[in-house]
Amino acid sequence: MRSPCPCNSGKLYADCCAPFISKDALPATPEQLMRSRYSAFVIQDGDYLIATWHPQAVAEAWRDEITAGFRTTRWRDLAVQECAAGQDSDSGYVTFLALFYDERQRRNGFIHERSRFVRLNERWYYVDGRHIVPGRNAPCPCGSGLKYKKCCEQ
């Protein structure tokens, strides 16, 4: 795939997230893992998403839900806002904004999250995330041009 990477890194997919998703390489940082997970959502690779969730999450149980989301969600954009180290070298955080279109509801949506990652046995895993909710009068992050209270908050 000689196209731009879906994660918006500015690199080609083959030089960015593809080696991680194809299991030819391991992400070296939480940001690389987060970007590759976003790309996996875009290209609908549920196996990669499940494999990169922390083992205690038992993500395999969510396979059907993940697959169902592939049928109705079109990912539009990713903006990484902040990368931060955790308390030690084996943890980290990535704050991002991901925009999508929900075909079932016929509307734009977003995920604004501070994701937590840990490294086990030299491999990074997604643990969980804290959603960031905009103020009611703030512009809606989905890109509609409306205030949050008149858009995605409803």
Short mmCIF file of C-alpha atoms in Angstrom, two decimals:
data_model
loop_
_atom_site.label_atom_id
_atom_site.label_comp_id
_atom_site.label_asym_id
_atom_site.label_seq_id
_atom_site.Cartn_x
_atom_site.Cartn_y
_atom_site.Cartn_z
CA MET A 1 0.00 0.00 0.00
CA ARG A 2 1.87 3.08 -1.28
CA SER A 3 -0.64 5.51 0.17
CA PRO A 4 -0.41 7.92 3.09
CA CYS A 5 -0.74 6.30 6.48
CA PRO A 6 -4.26 6.61 7.92
CA CYS A 7 -2.74 7.78 11.23
CA ASN A 8 -1.81 11.17 9.69
CA SER A 9 1.87 10.88 10.56
CA GLY A 10 2.80 12.28 7.16
CA LYS A 11 4.54 9.01 6.25
CA LEU A 12 3.53 6.33 3.80
CA TYR A 13 1.54 3.47 5.31
CA ALA A 14 4.30 1.01 4.35
CA ASP A 15 6.85 3.08 6.30
CA CYS A 16 4.64 3.81 9.29
CA CYS A 17 1.94 1.53 10.71
CA ALA A 18 2.05 -1.38 8.23
CA PRO A 19 5.10 -3.09 9.81
CA PHE A 20 3.33 -3.14 13.18
CA ILE A 21 -0.02 -4.35 11.88
CA SER A 22 1.65 -7.05 9.77
CA LYS A 23 3.68 -8.12 12.84
CA ASP A 24 7.01 -7.43 11.12
CA ALA A 25 7.95 -5.00 13.92
CA LEU A 26 6.79 -3.93 17.37
CA PRO A 27 5.86 -0.34 18.21
CA ALA A 28 8.70 1.24 20.19
CA THR A 29 6.56 3.90 21.88
CA PRO A 30 3.00 4.36 23.12
CA GLU A 31 2.43 6.87 20.31
CA GLN A 32 3.41 4.33 17.66
CA LEU A 33 1.05 1.80 19.21
CA MET A 34 -1.80 4.31 19.40
CA ARG A 35 -1.29 5.40 15.79
CA SER A 36 -1.12 1.80 14.58
CA ARG A 37 -4.30 0.95 16.50
CA TYR A 38 -6.08 3.87 14.82
CA SER A 39 -4.84 2.60 11.43
CA ALA A 40 -6.11 -0.88 12.35
CA PHE A 41 -9.56 0.61 12.95
CA VAL A 42 -9.39 2.33 9.54
CA ILE A 43 -8.33 -0.83 7.68
CA GLN A 44 -10.60 -3.00 9.85
CA ASP A 45 -7.98 -5.30 11.34
CA GLY A 46 -9.65 -6.65 14.47
CA ASP A 47 -6.90 -9.18 15.13
CA TYR A 48 -4.35 -6.40 15.61
CA LEU A 49 -6.64 -4.43 17.89
CA ILE A 50 -7.25 -7.45 20.09
CA ALA A 51 -3.57 -8.45 20.15
CA THR A 52 -2.52 -4.96 21.29
CA TRP A 53 -5.00 -4.66 24.16
CA HIS A 54 -3.52 -5.45 27.57
CA PRO A 55 -3.88 -9.22 28.15
CA GLN A 56 -5.99 -8.68 31.28
CA ALA A 57 -8.61 -6.84 29.20
CA VAL A 58 -9.70 -10.13 27.60
CA ALA A 59 -10.38 -8.18 24.40
CA GLU A 60 -11.21 -11.34 22.46
CA ALA A 61 -14.64 -11.15 24.13
CA TRP A 62 -15.26 -7.89 22.23
CA ARG A 63 -14.47 -9.27 18.77
CA ASP A 64 -18.10 -9.25 17.59
CA GLU A 65 -18.62 -5.67 18.81
CA ILE A 66 -15.40 -4.53 17.12
CA THR A 67 -16.39 -6.22 13.86
CA ALA A 68 -19.88 -4.69 14.00
CA GLY A 69 -18.29 -1.26 14.42
CA PHE A 70 -16.29 -1.81 11.23
CA ARG A 71 -19.53 -2.07 9.26
CA THR A 72 -20.93 1.29 10.40
CA THR A 73 -17.95 3.50 11.27
CA ARG A 74 -15.81 5.42 8.78
CA TRP A 75 -12.76 6.94 10.45
CA ARG A 76 -12.01 10.41 9.09
CA ASP A 77 -9.08 11.96 10.94
CA LEU A 78 -6.60 11.56 13.78
CA ALA A 79 -4.77 14.29 15.67
CA VAL A 80 -2.26 13.34 18.35
CA GLN A 81 -2.30 16.14 20.90
CA GLU A 82 0.13 15.01 23.59
CA CYS A 83 2.46 12.15 24.46
CA ALA A 84 3.58 11.81 28.06
CA ALA A 85 5.72 9.38 29.99
CA GLY A 86 4.22 7.55 32.91
CA GLN A 87 5.67 7.05 36.39
CA ASP A 88 8.30 4.74 34.91
CA SER A 89 9.71 3.80 31.53
CA ASP A 90 7.14 1.04 31.14
CA SER A 91 4.08 3.27 31.04
CA GLY A 92 2.90 6.17 28.95
CA TYR A 93 -0.07 8.25 27.84
CA VAL A 94 -1.25 9.57 24.50
CA THR A 95 -3.97 12.20 24.17
CA PHE A 96 -5.69 12.22 20.79
CA LEU A 97 -8.77 13.33 18.90
CA ALA A 98 -10.21 10.89 16.35
CA LEU A 99 -13.06 11.89 14.05
CA PHE A 100 -15.46 9.43 12.46
CA TYR A 101 -18.75 9.17 10.62
CA ASP A 102 -21.38 6.83 12.05
CA GLU A 103 -23.35 5.48 9.09
CA ARG A 104 -26.00 3.96 11.35
CA GLN A 105 -26.84 7.29 13.00
CA ARG A 106 -25.88 9.31 9.91
CA ARG A 107 -23.80 11.80 11.85
CA ASN A 108 -20.24 12.76 12.63
CA GLY A 109 -18.70 11.80 15.93
CA PHE A 110 -15.43 11.91 17.80
CA ILE A 111 -13.33 10.22 20.42
CA HIS A 112 -11.21 12.57 22.51
CA GLU A 113 -9.20 10.41 24.86
CA ARG A 114 -6.15 10.20 27.07
CA SER A 115 -5.07 6.60 26.52
CA ARG A 116 -2.92 4.66 28.95
CA PHE A 117 -0.28 2.19 27.77
CA VAL A 118 2.04 -0.23 29.56
CA ARG A 119 5.03 -2.22 28.40
CA LEU A 120 5.21 -5.90 29.31
CA ASN A 121 8.09 -8.08 28.14
CA GLU A 122 9.35 -5.36 25.77
CA ARG A 123 5.93 -4.97 24.14
CA TRP A 124 3.50 -2.03 24.46
CA TYR A 125 -0.20 -2.62 25.17
CA TYR A 126 -3.26 -0.38 25.30
CA VAL A 127 -4.77 -0.55 28.80
CA ASP A 128 -7.63 1.95 28.88
CA GLY A 129 -8.55 5.54 28.20
CA ARG A 130 -10.17 8.49 29.88
CA HIS A 131 -12.60 10.32 27.61
CA ILE A 132 -12.25 14.09 27.50
CA VAL A 133 -15.58 15.89 27.27
CA PRO A 134 -15.62 19.43 25.85
CA GLY A 135 -17.47 22.24 27.57
CA ARG A 136 -21.10 22.64 26.54
CA ASN A 137 -20.41 25.94 24.76
CA ALA A 138 -17.16 24.81 23.15
CA PRO A 139 -17.08 24.06 19.42
CA CYS A 140 -17.95 20.42 18.85
CA PRO A 141 -14.78 18.46 18.03
CA CYS A 142 -16.65 16.46 15.37
CA GLY A 143 -16.14 19.32 12.93
CA SER A 144 -19.81 20.25 12.45
CA GLY A 145 -19.25 23.91 13.30
CA LEU A 146 -21.90 23.73 16.03
CA LYS A 147 -21.46 24.11 19.76
CA TYR A 148 -20.99 20.80 21.57
CA LYS A 149 -24.33 21.17 23.41
CA LYS A 150 -26.17 21.49 20.08
CA CYS A 151 -24.33 18.62 18.44
CA CYS A 152 -22.72 15.48 19.85
CA GLU A 153 -23.79 16.09 23.46
CA GLN A 154 -27.42 15.43 22.50
#
